Every structure is written in structure tokens, then in C-alpha cells.
Amino acid sequence: MLVRPARLFLRNFTHLCLHLPTAARRWCVGCVMEPPKTANPDPAVSVAKPAMVKSLEESPLIGLLPGETVVKEGKASILFPCANEVFYNPVQEFNRDLTCAVITEFSREVLAQRGVKILVPGEKERVVVSLSDEPSEADPQEGNANVEGDTVVTATAGQKCMHGLRILEGLAASGLRSVRFALEVPGLRSVTANDFSYKAAALIARNAEYNKVGEILQATCKDASMLMYEMRGKNDRYDVIDLDPYGSPASFLDAAVQSVSDGGVCVSGNSGETCYSKYGSVSIKAKYCHELALRIILHSLDQRANAYQRYIQPLLSVSVDFYIRVFVRVFTGQAAVKNSASKQALIYNCVGCGSFHLQKMGRRTDNGKHMKYSAATGPPVGPTCEHCGQRHQLGGPIWAEAIHDRPFVQKVLSAVSTNPSRFETSKRIEGILSMVTEELEDAPLYYTVDSLSSTIHCNTPPLLQFRSALLHAGYRVSLSHACKNAIKTDAPPAAIWDIMRCWEKSNPVKREKLSEMTPAFKILSTEPSFEACFTVRADANPQSRQRHLTRFQENPQAFWGPKARAKAGGGISNNLQQRRMKNQNKRKGQITDSSQLKRFPCKKFKQGTCTYGDECSYSHDPDCITEEKME
């Protein structure tokens, strides 16, 4: 990773796609936008299309304009300005491939209920199994009209399916993702690619015509929130909404929740206060920040869904590269909304040793025929950490339930692994999803082996030996897709530190150099309660690791992270490399001569702790005034 792990979930540039269904299992990752239907539409108040987009529809331009180039990804060929590096980021092909794979599997599941069988090129024959004998509550007419006798309707990618899904990409830019949906995801009725920029909307229209998907894909130029608000009606909602803003998607969430089921969320901001103001959760700088980001997203989404008597069921939540991608299915049900408090938790995180504890926000008790809901009891820890004596930070609330639907992930994994030629990044998708299926579902957050070793200043134990020690002690353990050295376990912090104490005995540290106030001294001053066994067990090495799957991809290229923000009006951005060079060494009045340091007061002298005397490079003059302020 090219960013600090503790701040990954605070980055403004995040990716997210959410999946939401109502009682009829509709989706929150994407939605198609069409003007609201009325009995007697009034031309005076109808939604007007931008003149630029309209003219392109009347007279499609499929040739290259000056300064344009063609980029091919998947089955799509996209026209875009060659100098604009904002519109296309090749590194994120993995995220687009994963989205197509997940929506395809969702389409297979939903359309099976409607009697429609989807056909994917290169995929072996699959038997369509209806998951429900009853028509969808949200779309009763479709449920009754899709099956005629014993005839099974088939749907292929690139062809319009009258009983298929409707997808909306609210912030489409060049429309690459939407074009790929239209060409690669079977069983679609329509795809709406929207962007607030006229230039972007015009480019989307040209790309739709260039790829010959104009029958399925429509370009619109509107405010994404207003577009979704227009589709709040029960019969107008969409099946999939895909939100991929450059910055925070917080302003789009309410509209997405109402217009389909529930929409995407991004964790953004540079501080805990910013995170709380946008997503109702306080972030913590910790090693488990990648997964924390996913759980903050799910918490925010669940709270917005609860406001409309809806609740979420996560399908897949991944944190890779600079992106967070979350697929969430949302259902309508007032009774189930009452469970929400018991699914949220606060975090007590020790600032010294990194131990954490979760405090559920509510408690539910099964009384036979009824479920009783009550306030939770706590806190789970005291004011200071019992292991190192340091204080606790309070973070959250976060989503404390499973962040993946393992059966659904298995379906996506099976579809990708048996048809590897479908995506260029199939190997990486297989590696990530394999790790997801191996993760413990009931063990929120994780530790990292290197941070545990750093706390007590000892050598880092090999991953397999540490996992084996936990297994020998009777605990469950797994890796995490979000961090290479992560350890997810149901072992309490006391057991983890006992194992580290046992490891330190065979890899001793120089305790005489440890200050009595450090976490390392206090942790190592306590004898372990059991003798850890570090003999490697066969089941300590997960299958994804044994098979050498591509689990954590190395940086694919230089400067591969988020691109610069697009200019207002869709203009072409300056060369990124030139901007980076310009912003190097931004500190004004840099000190190149050590004698110039005498202009600055010595902070340690003010505190009475400076031991250098006259040899100190800084000034001990109490009247010393800094002439220049260093940034």
C-alpha cells in the first residue's frame, strides 16, 4: 500500500458499490434512471435532456475527435481525451471486474425467480433453480408475467431483457463501467449512466454508440441525488445503484436508500470528527483500519436504512488498494429493524498495546415465541488497559456482524474460477474471494503479528507458528483479505499476549533497556498463564496460501494511486508528474546551514531538559523570536 494503513479508511478517494433489495430483493449498487411515469405527462415539466446529449442521440458521432484515444478493457472500447488521466485508471480494472462478477451472480439469482436463465460466454451449463415460488412483492406484475407455461426465457450479455435488472451508475465520468455492464452482464433491461458534467455526459453518449449498446445504455446529465429522488416510488425503484464519487458519497446516500434499497458509502475525511459528521462514527488510528472502514460504511448504511424501516444484509465487503467496495442487500421489515442496535458496537482500543474490545449497543434475548430487546451492559474494560496500563480510546459505533455472505461469495468465486478467461484479473479475484471465504465471520477486526512484536520489542514470530500457537491453545484463527499480516481470532487479548510472552522467552529482549512506563515492560513483567506451543500445524496454513493464489498484489506501476481531481467543467487535468514535482519541498525557508538554527528557541531548554548547554544548536535565549515560521 502507498498510504499509511491507519489512514486508508479516511482517504477521500474510495470506491463503493452497494446492493440493496426491498421485500422483493432489489439491489443497492445500481439503478437505472428514467423520467418518472405519470398518467398525463406535461411537456412543460418533463425532464429536459441537455442539448449536447440530445444532439448526440440524434446524430451519433462514432469517430475519434482530435486529442482522443481508445482504451480497451474487458469487452468495452472507451473513447476518452488522451491527456485526461482522471477519466481512466487502469489499476482499478480489478474493481470493475469484481463488480461485473458480483452483479452477474446477483442477476442469476434474481432472474431465476422470474423464470429467466442467464447465459455467460465460456461458462458451463447451469440449471436454473427458482428460489421462490411466489412473485416479488415489489414487482407483482413481473412475477406473474415472466413465465408462460414451461418456457424458460434466456438472457445473454449485450441484449436487452424485458424482465431484467435496471442499473444506475450515478457518477459515470466516461461511462466505462456502464458500458461494461451493458456488454458483460446478462439479464439487463437498462443501464443509466449519469454525470453532472455536460462534457462527461456527451462522452458517455458517444461511448454507448461506439460500443453499440445504445438500446440498453442511456446517458443523462443531472444531479445524481435529484435523479435518484425522482425514482423513490415503489414501482420505479431500481435493482442496482453504483456510486463511485471522487470524494465523499455522503450527500448521495439518503437518495440512494430511498430510490432502490440502499446505496454505496465511502469513508472520507482526515480526522475522526470529519468521519463522524458524515457517517456517524468516530474513527480510530489502528492497525485494523482497513476493516474498520468497511464496518463504518456498513454502520452508516444500516442507520440510513433504518430511518426508512429497512435493514441491510452484507453480501461482500472488500478493502483493496485505495478502494473500498461494499455490496449490501437491503430488505424492508419493521420487525427486523429492531435488531439493529444489537448489530452495532463501540470499540475500546488501547493506545499502548493495541488491544481492543467491542461493546454491543443493544442486547436481544430469545424468549421462545418473541424476541426481547434491551439495553446492553458494560463497559467491557476499565479506564486503563489491564495488560499495559495505558488509556483506552473510544471509537465507533461500527457494524459488528458478518461483513460477507459466505454462500453468495462462494457462488461468485465458483463462477470466476471455472471461467477464468472472462476477466483479465480473474486470478486476483479468485485470490481475494478465497481469502474472504476463509475469514472468521464472528471475529470483528484483527491484530497484526508485526505490531504485536513491535509492542514488546522482540523478533516477529513466523505467521504459521503464531497461528499454530493459537490453534494449539484451542482458539480459531484466520487471515484477512484487508492486510497481509493480519490475524483474525476469537482469542481474547490476554491469550494473545500470553503467546507473545512465551515467544519472547525463546527470543529474549534486553529488558534492562525498557522503561518501566512502557507497555513492553508491563506486559513482559507478567508471567504467561499457559505454555504456548509453536509447532506448526497442518491446518495453520489456509488453502489460499497453500495454493499460492494471488492474494496481495504488488504495486502495478509507479504513481498508481488515486488520480488528481478533475477540473470544474470537465477540463483536462495538468500532467500529474509535473504537479508532483511542483509540490515537492513545499516547506518554505528550508534550513540548509546548521548555524541558522540559532534563530529558533530550544523547546527542551524551555522544559528544563536540554543537556547540551552552549553546544546546543538551538537558542537558549528566552527572548528569541522566530523570524520565519516553518510549515
XYZ file of C-alpha atoms in Angstrom:
631
model
C 0.000 0.000 0.000
C 1.154 3.514 -0.729
C -0.769 5.192 2.059
C -0.431 4.925 5.783
C -2.520 1.943 6.902
C -4.006 3.939 9.769
C -5.443 6.438 7.355
C -6.593 4.271 4.498
C -10.175 4.333 5.634
C -10.025 8.129 5.889
C -8.989 8.653 2.287
C -11.348 10.761 0.223
C -10.881 8.597 -2.850
C -12.776 5.400 -2.161
C -14.813 3.063 -4.263
C -18.072 1.646 -3.276
C -20.925 -0.259 -4.692
C -23.855 -1.379 -2.655
C -26.543 -3.866 -3.215
C -29.999 -3.397 -1.865
C -33.269 -5.196 -2.211
C -36.637 -4.453 -0.710
C -39.005 -7.258 0.255
C -38.739 -8.194 -3.403
C -34.916 -8.386 -3.228
C -33.929 -5.365 -5.190
C -30.393 -4.072 -5.226
C -28.464 -1.121 -3.906
C -25.467 -0.979 -6.100
C -27.031 0.336 -9.165
C -30.130 1.819 -10.564
C -31.384 2.939 -13.889
C -32.732 6.416 -14.139
C -35.723 7.214 -16.242
C -38.195 10.097 -16.009
C -40.983 9.360 -13.539
C -44.073 7.866 -15.132
C -47.254 9.895 -15.000
C -50.705 9.294 -16.404
C -50.706 12.556 -18.365
C -47.164 13.777 -18.749
C -46.878 17.510 -19.115
C -44.262 18.525 -21.681
C -43.723 21.738 -19.771
C -42.480 19.946 -16.675
C -40.852 16.900 -18.256
C -37.169 16.270 -17.594
C -35.212 18.034 -20.293
C -32.072 16.400 -21.607
C -29.011 18.548 -22.139
C -28.789 19.900 -25.640
C -25.370 18.327 -26.138
C -26.554 14.851 -25.229
C -29.722 15.203 -27.259
C -27.845 16.229 -30.369
C -25.568 13.230 -29.999
C -28.552 10.920 -29.812
C -29.986 12.380 -32.972
C -26.663 12.321 -34.849
C -24.285 9.859 -33.199
C -20.597 10.535 -33.668
C -18.675 7.296 -33.569
C -15.352 8.533 -34.947
C -12.397 9.794 -32.951
C -12.236 13.508 -32.268
C -8.925 15.378 -32.137
C -6.989 14.513 -28.983
C -8.983 11.354 -28.266
C -7.761 7.818 -27.916
C -9.385 4.419 -27.439
C -8.875 2.368 -24.286
C -9.972 -1.265 -24.261
C -10.976 -3.026 -21.059
C -12.992 -6.206 -20.920
C -15.338 -6.095 -23.892
C -15.582 -2.305 -23.848
C -13.715 0.166 -26.042
C -13.844 3.627 -24.493
C -13.170 6.967 -26.137
C -11.583 9.496 -23.846
C -9.276 12.531 -24.054
C -5.732 11.172 -24.151
C -4.399 13.929 -21.894
C -7.046 13.461 -19.207
C -5.693 10.956 -16.735
C -8.697 11.397 -14.440
C -11.228 9.595 -16.563
C -9.439 6.256 -16.693
C -7.348 4.479 -14.072
C -6.136 1.113 -15.446
C -5.142 -0.128 -11.995
C -8.794 -0.254 -10.960
C -9.703 -2.819 -13.607
C -9.837 -5.321 -10.750
C -12.627 -3.399 -9.039
C -14.615 -3.142 -12.251
C -14.134 -6.850 -12.965
C -15.240 -7.753 -9.455
C -18.342 -5.576 -9.772
C -19.319 -7.240 -13.045
C -18.818 -10.679 -11.475
C -20.937 -9.874 -8.415
C -23.780 -8.266 -10.373
C -23.815 -11.220 -12.763
C -24.298 -13.624 -9.880
C -26.957 -11.372 -8.377
C -28.695 -11.250 -11.765
C -28.620 -15.034 -11.941
C -30.238 -15.307 -8.520
C -32.935 -12.685 -9.063
C -33.871 -13.653 -12.606
C -34.185 -17.304 -11.623
C -37.199 -16.215 -9.571
C -38.651 -14.636 -12.698
C -38.113 -17.713 -14.847
C -35.194 -16.224 -16.766
C -31.969 -18.117 -17.345
C -28.821 -16.104 -17.982
C -26.105 -17.306 -20.360
C -22.487 -16.317 -19.752
C -19.973 -16.978 -22.559
C -17.429 -19.624 -21.627
C -19.430 -20.814 -18.640
C -20.620 -24.374 -18.252
C -24.316 -25.167 -18.367
C -26.134 -24.282 -15.171
C -29.542 -25.392 -14.029
C -31.931 -22.575 -13.196
C -33.445 -23.102 -9.769
C -36.266 -20.858 -8.683
C -35.546 -19.535 -5.209
C -39.123 -18.575 -4.586
C -42.468 -19.826 -5.846
C -44.148 -16.544 -5.040
C -43.938 -13.395 -7.182
C -41.882 -10.481 -5.942
C -43.854 -8.172 -3.660
C -42.192 -5.095 -5.071
C -42.953 -6.087 -8.651
C -46.017 -8.369 -8.658
C -46.787 -7.887 -12.321
C -43.333 -9.069 -13.383
C -43.547 -12.079 -11.114
C -46.672 -13.295 -12.896
C -45.731 -12.382 -16.445
C -42.265 -13.805 -16.792
C -43.158 -17.461 -17.030
C -45.507 -18.775 -19.675
C -46.160 -22.452 -19.214
C -42.890 -24.354 -19.020
C -40.983 -21.973 -21.299
C -37.714 -20.704 -19.880
C -36.594 -17.291 -21.125
C -32.867 -16.921 -21.716
C -30.853 -13.718 -21.403
C -27.403 -13.003 -22.830
C -24.977 -10.145 -22.322
C -25.369 -7.241 -24.719
C -29.041 -7.936 -25.381
C -31.950 -6.225 -23.677
C -34.003 -8.405 -21.337
C -37.519 -7.098 -20.725
C -37.656 -8.833 -17.332
C -34.095 -7.991 -16.410
C -32.374 -5.658 -13.974
C -32.135 -1.899 -14.169
C -28.792 -0.357 -13.229
C -27.838 3.213 -12.409
C -24.281 4.489 -12.308
C -24.811 7.844 -10.656
C -21.351 9.323 -11.282
C -20.239 7.721 -14.510
C -17.464 10.026 -15.887
C -16.559 8.366 -19.197
C -19.165 5.619 -18.756
C -16.638 2.762 -18.828
C -18.301 0.873 -16.002
C -21.771 1.257 -17.521
C -20.591 0.140 -20.958
C -19.026 -2.929 -19.403
C -22.273 -3.691 -17.578
C -24.176 -3.499 -20.849
C -21.683 -5.722 -22.688
C -20.730 -8.239 -19.987
C -23.615 -8.646 -17.534
C -26.507 -10.708 -18.909
C -30.123 -10.096 -17.943
C -30.257 -6.286 -18.018
C -33.264 -4.240 -19.004
C -31.475 -0.910 -18.947
C -28.368 0.869 -17.712
C -28.401 4.582 -16.963
C -25.053 6.349 -16.870
C -25.339 9.776 -15.276
C -22.869 12.579 -14.754
C -23.351 16.205 -13.759
C -20.822 17.378 -16.342
C -22.191 18.046 -19.835
C -18.861 17.047 -21.353
C -18.874 13.764 -19.461
C -22.497 13.058 -20.400
C -21.706 13.736 -24.047
C -18.720 11.395 -23.846
C -20.914 8.689 -22.291
C -23.398 9.005 -25.148
C -20.618 8.671 -27.711
C -19.187 5.658 -25.920
C -22.593 3.992 -25.848
C -22.910 4.491 -29.601
C -19.302 3.463 -30.226
C -19.879 0.151 -28.405
C -23.336 -0.339 -29.995
C -25.164 -0.611 -26.669
C -27.492 2.336 -27.194
C -30.510 0.058 -26.804
C -29.531 -0.745 -23.219
C -27.440 2.234 -22.083
C -28.782 5.772 -21.792
C -26.714 8.826 -20.847
C -28.177 11.515 -18.596
C -26.794 14.775 -17.265
C -28.377 15.552 -13.912
C -27.570 15.875 -10.266
C -27.255 12.285 -9.049
C -29.253 12.886 -5.866
C -32.144 14.536 -7.700
C -32.114 11.765 -10.249
C -32.484 9.149 -7.515
C -35.102 11.132 -5.597
C -37.299 11.061 -8.684
C -37.322 7.274 -8.514
C -38.466 6.826 -4.928
C -41.795 5.324 -5.933
C -42.226 1.652 -5.101
C -42.694 0.695 -8.746
C -39.935 2.996 -10.013
C -37.054 1.789 -7.868
C -34.005 0.268 -9.418
C -32.263 -3.012 -8.977
C -28.662 -1.852 -8.776
C -27.086 1.527 -7.893
C -23.380 2.080 -8.368
C -21.874 5.165 -6.711
C -18.220 5.971 -7.290
C -17.545 9.600 -6.334
C -14.097 11.125 -6.229
C -14.732 12.421 -2.726
C -17.306 11.561 -0.100
C -20.570 9.932 -1.203
C -22.328 11.070 1.985
C -24.516 13.552 0.111
C -25.859 10.767 -2.141
C -26.699 8.171 0.495
C -30.138 9.324 1.512
C -31.340 9.454 -2.086
C -29.830 6.029 -2.805
C -31.555 4.488 0.226
C -34.936 5.709 -0.941
C -34.622 5.114 -4.664
C -33.660 1.456 -4.624
C -32.890 -0.240 -1.450
C -29.636 1.119 -0.200
C -26.625 2.642 -1.795
C -22.913 2.982 -1.607
C -20.939 4.661 1.100
C -17.342 5.913 1.265
C -15.366 6.684 4.396
C -13.679 10.026 3.913
C -12.138 12.903 5.806
C -8.814 13.491 7.519
C -9.937 13.249 11.125
C -12.303 11.377 13.400
C -14.525 14.419 13.641
C -14.978 14.547 9.872
C -15.772 10.854 9.764
C -18.387 11.269 12.493
C -20.055 14.266 10.877
C -20.561 12.359 7.631
C -21.053 8.770 8.742
C -21.993 8.923 12.409
C -18.927 7.028 13.620
C -15.633 8.005 15.248
C -12.609 6.511 13.510
C -9.505 5.227 15.284
C -5.921 5.117 14.053
C -5.198 1.436 14.428
C -3.716 -1.485 12.517
C -7.179 -2.811 11.720
C -8.159 0.414 9.969
C -8.872 -1.305 6.619
C -11.607 -3.494 8.061
C -12.742 -0.687 10.327
C -13.503 1.339 7.207
C -15.794 -1.377 5.904
C -17.610 -1.640 9.214
C -18.076 2.125 9.454
C -19.588 2.066 5.967
C -21.968 -0.728 6.890
C -22.957 1.047 10.110
C -23.735 4.266 8.257
C -25.706 2.421 5.613
C -27.684 0.471 8.203
C -28.599 3.635 10.104
C -29.862 5.341 6.959
C -31.809 2.231 6.024
C -33.399 2.053 9.480
C -34.819 5.551 9.003
C -36.991 4.084 6.226
C -37.796 0.825 8.051
C -35.183 -1.135 6.125
C -32.278 -3.285 7.203
C -29.151 -4.495 5.451
C -27.534 -7.855 4.828
C -23.966 -7.535 3.529
C -23.037 -9.733 0.579
C -19.394 -8.803 0.077
C -17.191 -6.097 1.602
C -13.620 -5.717 0.416
C -10.888 -3.177 1.079
C -8.209 -3.338 -1.597
C -5.714 -0.791 -2.854
C -7.180 2.675 -2.342
C -10.726 1.436 -2.745
C -13.491 0.148 -0.560
C -16.104 -1.906 -2.362
C -19.237 -2.911 -0.484
C -22.173 -4.920 -1.820
C -25.178 -4.898 0.512
C -28.612 -6.420 0.123
C -31.353 -4.467 1.848
C -34.788 -5.668 2.857
C -37.859 -3.885 4.169
C -39.139 -5.040 7.540
C -40.037 -3.115 10.675
C -39.535 -6.105 12.975
C -36.032 -6.796 11.716
C -35.044 -3.149 12.157
C -35.278 -3.673 15.907
C -32.218 -5.912 15.667
C -30.098 -3.010 14.507
C -28.837 -1.934 17.933
C -27.547 -5.420 18.686
C -25.560 -5.345 15.420
C -23.680 -2.139 16.259
C -20.794 -1.847 18.698
C -18.402 0.652 20.244
C -14.645 -0.011 20.247
C -12.378 0.309 23.275
C -8.866 0.470 21.824
C -5.722 0.600 23.993
C -3.312 3.292 22.815
C -0.369 1.378 24.286
C -0.563 -2.256 23.193
C -3.356 -2.082 20.615
C -5.711 -4.479 22.410
C -9.354 -3.854 21.578
C -12.725 -4.800 22.988
C -16.199 -4.422 21.496
C -19.248 -3.189 23.361
C -22.565 -4.024 21.686
C -25.064 -1.162 21.608
C -28.036 -3.401 22.378
C -28.976 -6.887 23.508
C -31.563 -9.294 22.198
C -32.898 -12.315 24.085
C -34.964 -15.123 22.616
C -37.981 -15.830 24.816
C -39.389 -18.591 22.685
C -42.074 -17.024 20.532
C -40.829 -13.471 20.935
C -37.519 -11.644 20.839
C -36.830 -9.283 23.718
C -34.708 -6.179 23.104
C -32.951 -4.351 25.908
C -30.002 -2.088 26.596
C -26.563 -3.659 26.674
C -24.482 -3.827 29.835
C -20.900 -2.630 30.068
C -18.279 -1.361 29.717
C -16.180 -4.436 28.902
C -12.955 -2.845 30.219
C -11.825 -0.431 32.900
C -10.369 3.076 32.446
C -6.904 1.642 31.742
C -5.664 -1.432 29.898
C -5.149 -4.453 32.153
C -2.171 -5.562 30.054
C -0.050 -2.420 29.668
C -1.714 0.186 31.886
C -2.315 2.690 29.087
C -5.598 4.500 28.453
C -8.399 3.380 26.128
C -9.688 5.241 23.088
C -13.379 5.070 22.307
C -14.398 4.662 18.676
C -17.434 3.699 16.667
C -20.163 2.719 16.572
C -19.393 0.200 13.846
C -21.116 -2.784 12.239
C -20.250 -5.767 14.457
C -21.864 -8.589 12.474
C -20.540 -10.558 9.498
C -19.417 -8.378 6.584
C -19.674 -11.158 3.981
C -22.359 -13.608 2.895
C -20.204 -16.705 2.503
C -22.651 -18.739 0.332
C -23.010 -15.828 -2.093
C -19.247 -15.263 -2.201
C -18.793 -18.969 -2.940
C -21.110 -18.631 -5.942
C -19.152 -15.695 -7.327
C -15.868 -17.493 -6.691
C -17.109 -20.624 -8.437
C -18.297 -18.653 -11.461
C -14.962 -16.816 -11.806
C -12.671 -19.806 -11.167
C -14.490 -22.050 -13.669
C -14.453 -19.353 -16.352
C -11.066 -17.617 -15.891
C -10.928 -16.201 -19.424
C -13.856 -13.890 -18.719
C -11.808 -11.297 -16.801
C -8.212 -10.169 -17.088
C -7.955 -10.059 -13.296
C -9.591 -13.455 -12.670
C -6.581 -14.754 -10.729
C -6.655 -11.842 -8.342
C -10.436 -12.067 -7.917
C -10.057 -15.759 -7.122
C -7.364 -14.982 -4.555
C -9.325 -12.238 -2.794
C -12.601 -14.166 -2.708
C -10.835 -17.317 -1.499
C -9.456 -15.348 1.452
C -12.893 -13.871 2.100
C -14.426 -17.357 2.362
C -11.720 -18.311 4.896
C -12.213 -15.310 7.194
C -13.867 -15.805 10.556
C -17.349 -14.323 10.343
C -17.827 -13.701 14.078
C -14.424 -12.122 14.849
C -14.582 -8.402 14.024
C -11.288 -6.592 13.368
C -7.828 -8.107 13.634
C -4.299 -7.874 15.014
C -1.083 -7.836 13.013
C 1.857 -10.013 14.012
C 4.432 -7.314 13.366
C 2.612 -4.770 15.561
C 2.383 -7.274 18.435
C 6.119 -7.862 18.173
C 6.838 -4.157 17.920
C 4.950 -3.514 21.146
C 7.261 -5.710 23.183
C 10.346 -5.023 21.002
C 11.019 -8.642 20.098
C 11.562 -10.563 16.881
C 8.442 -11.208 14.839
C 7.245 -14.825 15.033
C 6.583 -16.564 11.703
C 2.953 -16.324 10.693
C 2.355 -20.081 10.648
C 3.927 -20.536 14.075
C 1.780 -17.805 15.617
C -1.363 -19.226 14.019
C -0.397 -22.691 15.239
C 0.056 -21.402 18.794
C -3.500 -20.030 18.758
C -4.840 -23.321 17.383
C -2.950 -25.354 19.983
C -4.491 -23.117 22.666
C -7.983 -24.035 21.452
C -8.878 -20.860 19.588
C -9.962 -20.292 15.997
C -7.875 -18.157 13.689
C -7.907 -16.900 10.104
C -6.209 -14.383 7.866
C -7.820 -11.239 6.461
C -8.013 -10.075 2.843
C -7.504 -6.494 4.009
C -4.000 -6.856 5.463
C -1.154 -9.233 4.693
C -0.009 -9.851 8.292
C -3.472 -9.805 9.849
C -4.673 -12.336 12.408
C -8.412 -12.665 12.999
C -9.174 -14.774 16.051
C -11.713 -15.363 18.789
C -8.907 -15.459 21.362
C -9.093 -12.702 23.999
C -6.238 -10.181 24.247
C -4.976 -11.927 27.411
C -4.375 -15.158 25.474
C -2.660 -13.306 22.626
C -0.243 -11.593 24.996
C 0.418 -14.877 26.809
C 1.530 -16.353 23.488
C 3.754 -13.329 22.845
C 5.283 -13.682 26.338
C 6.096 -17.303 25.584
C 7.654 -16.317 22.266
C 9.755 -13.649 23.979
C 11.206 -16.251 26.361
C 12.821 -18.010 23.398
C 13.627 -14.698 21.696
C 14.526 -12.505 24.678
C 14.736 -8.747 24.591
C 17.070 -6.576 26.662
C 14.696 -5.766 29.480
C 17.217 -3.519 31.213
C 16.708 -1.040 28.384
C 12.932 -0.974 28.805
C 11.427 1.915 30.720
C 9.061 0.930 33.497
C 6.383 3.109 31.933
C 6.419 1.397 28.538
C 3.789 -1.170 27.504
C 6.572 -3.678 26.783
C 7.873 -3.583 30.375
C 4.433 -4.059 31.920
C 3.404 -6.820 29.521
C 6.640 -8.785 29.990
C 6.526 -8.313 33.767
C 3.591 -10.719 33.911
C 4.174 -14.450 33.588
C 2.105 -16.274 30.937
C -0.833 -18.286 32.247
C -0.084 -21.203 29.903
C 2.803 -22.557 27.866
C 2.291 -21.821 24.180
C 3.189 -24.450 21.597
C 4.692 -23.095 18.378
C 4.857 -26.382 16.498
C 3.419 -25.769 13.060
C 0.096 -27.484 12.456
C -1.163 -28.562 9.047
C -4.396 -26.612 9.437
C -2.483 -23.419 10.274
C -1.776 -22.836 6.602
C -5.014 -21.848 4.790
C -5.824 -23.234 1.350
C -5.461 -19.878 -0.388
C -1.884 -19.676 0.885
C -1.061 -23.284 0.082
C -2.286 -22.865 -3.482
C -0.156 -19.717 -3.888
C -3.133 -17.673 -5.061
C -2.668 -14.011 -5.911
C -3.882 -12.599 -2.620
C -1.973 -9.322 -2.196
C -0.921 -7.724 -5.438
C 2.229 -5.638 -5.556
C 2.086 -2.074 -6.804
C 1.456 -2.488 -10.542
C 3.100 0.741 -11.625
C 4.613 3.982 -10.380
C 2.161 6.588 -9.069
C -0.646 4.059 -9.351
C -2.862 5.579 -6.660
C -5.852 7.922 -6.996
C -5.589 10.363 -9.840
C -5.976 14.121 -9.469
C -9.427 15.613 -9.112
C -10.989 16.660 -12.405
C -11.225 20.343 -13.136
C -14.583 22.109 -12.972
C -16.488 21.741 -16.210
C -14.704 18.542 -17.145
C -11.498 20.167 -18.347
C -8.268 18.288 -18.886
C -6.036 17.995 -15.832
C -2.388 19.005 -15.814
C 0.229 16.328 -16.102
C 0.343 14.531 -12.762
C 4.088 14.130 -12.775
C 4.613 17.861 -13.281
C 2.278 18.601 -10.383
C 4.140 16.193 -8.133
C 7.458 17.829 -8.961
C 5.975 21.260 -8.337
C 4.688 20.277 -4.899
C 7.945 18.709 -3.726
C 9.885 20.509 -0.972
C 6.942 22.728 -0.125
C 8.464 23.845 3.166
C 9.318 27.496 2.898
C 12.688 28.799 4.049
C 14.290 25.406 4.488
C 17.341 25.348 6.750
C 20.454 24.304 4.849
C 23.027 25.764 7.278
C 23.026 24.432 10.860
C 24.126 27.845 12.143
C 20.728 29.214 11.175
C 19.098 27.021 13.807
C 20.157 29.560 16.446
C 17.244 31.696 15.282
C 14.838 29.176 16.782
C 14.230 28.667 20.528
C 15.135 25.315 22.067
C 11.987 23.556 23.234
C 13.849 21.248 25.597
C 15.532 24.297 27.229
C 12.118 25.773 27.960
C 11.126 22.481 29.585
C 14.390 22.352 31.531
C 15.516 19.091 29.940
C 18.171 20.250 27.452
C 21.582 18.742 28.329
C 23.688 20.272 25.546
C 24.279 23.645 27.161
C 26.193 26.073 24.953
C 26.734 23.324 22.390
C 23.019 23.169 21.634
C 22.228 24.019 18.019
C 19.131 25.963 19.080
C 18.863 29.196 21.022
C 18.618 29.276 24.818
C 17.777 32.983 24.764
C 14.282 33.406 26.295
C 13.713 36.495 24.149
C 14.460 34.603 20.926
C 11.737 35.253 18.377
C 11.450 33.095 15.311
C 11.677 35.245 12.213
C 10.235 32.680 9.879
C 7.547 30.137 10.589
C 8.302 26.659 9.340
C 5.325 24.887 7.863
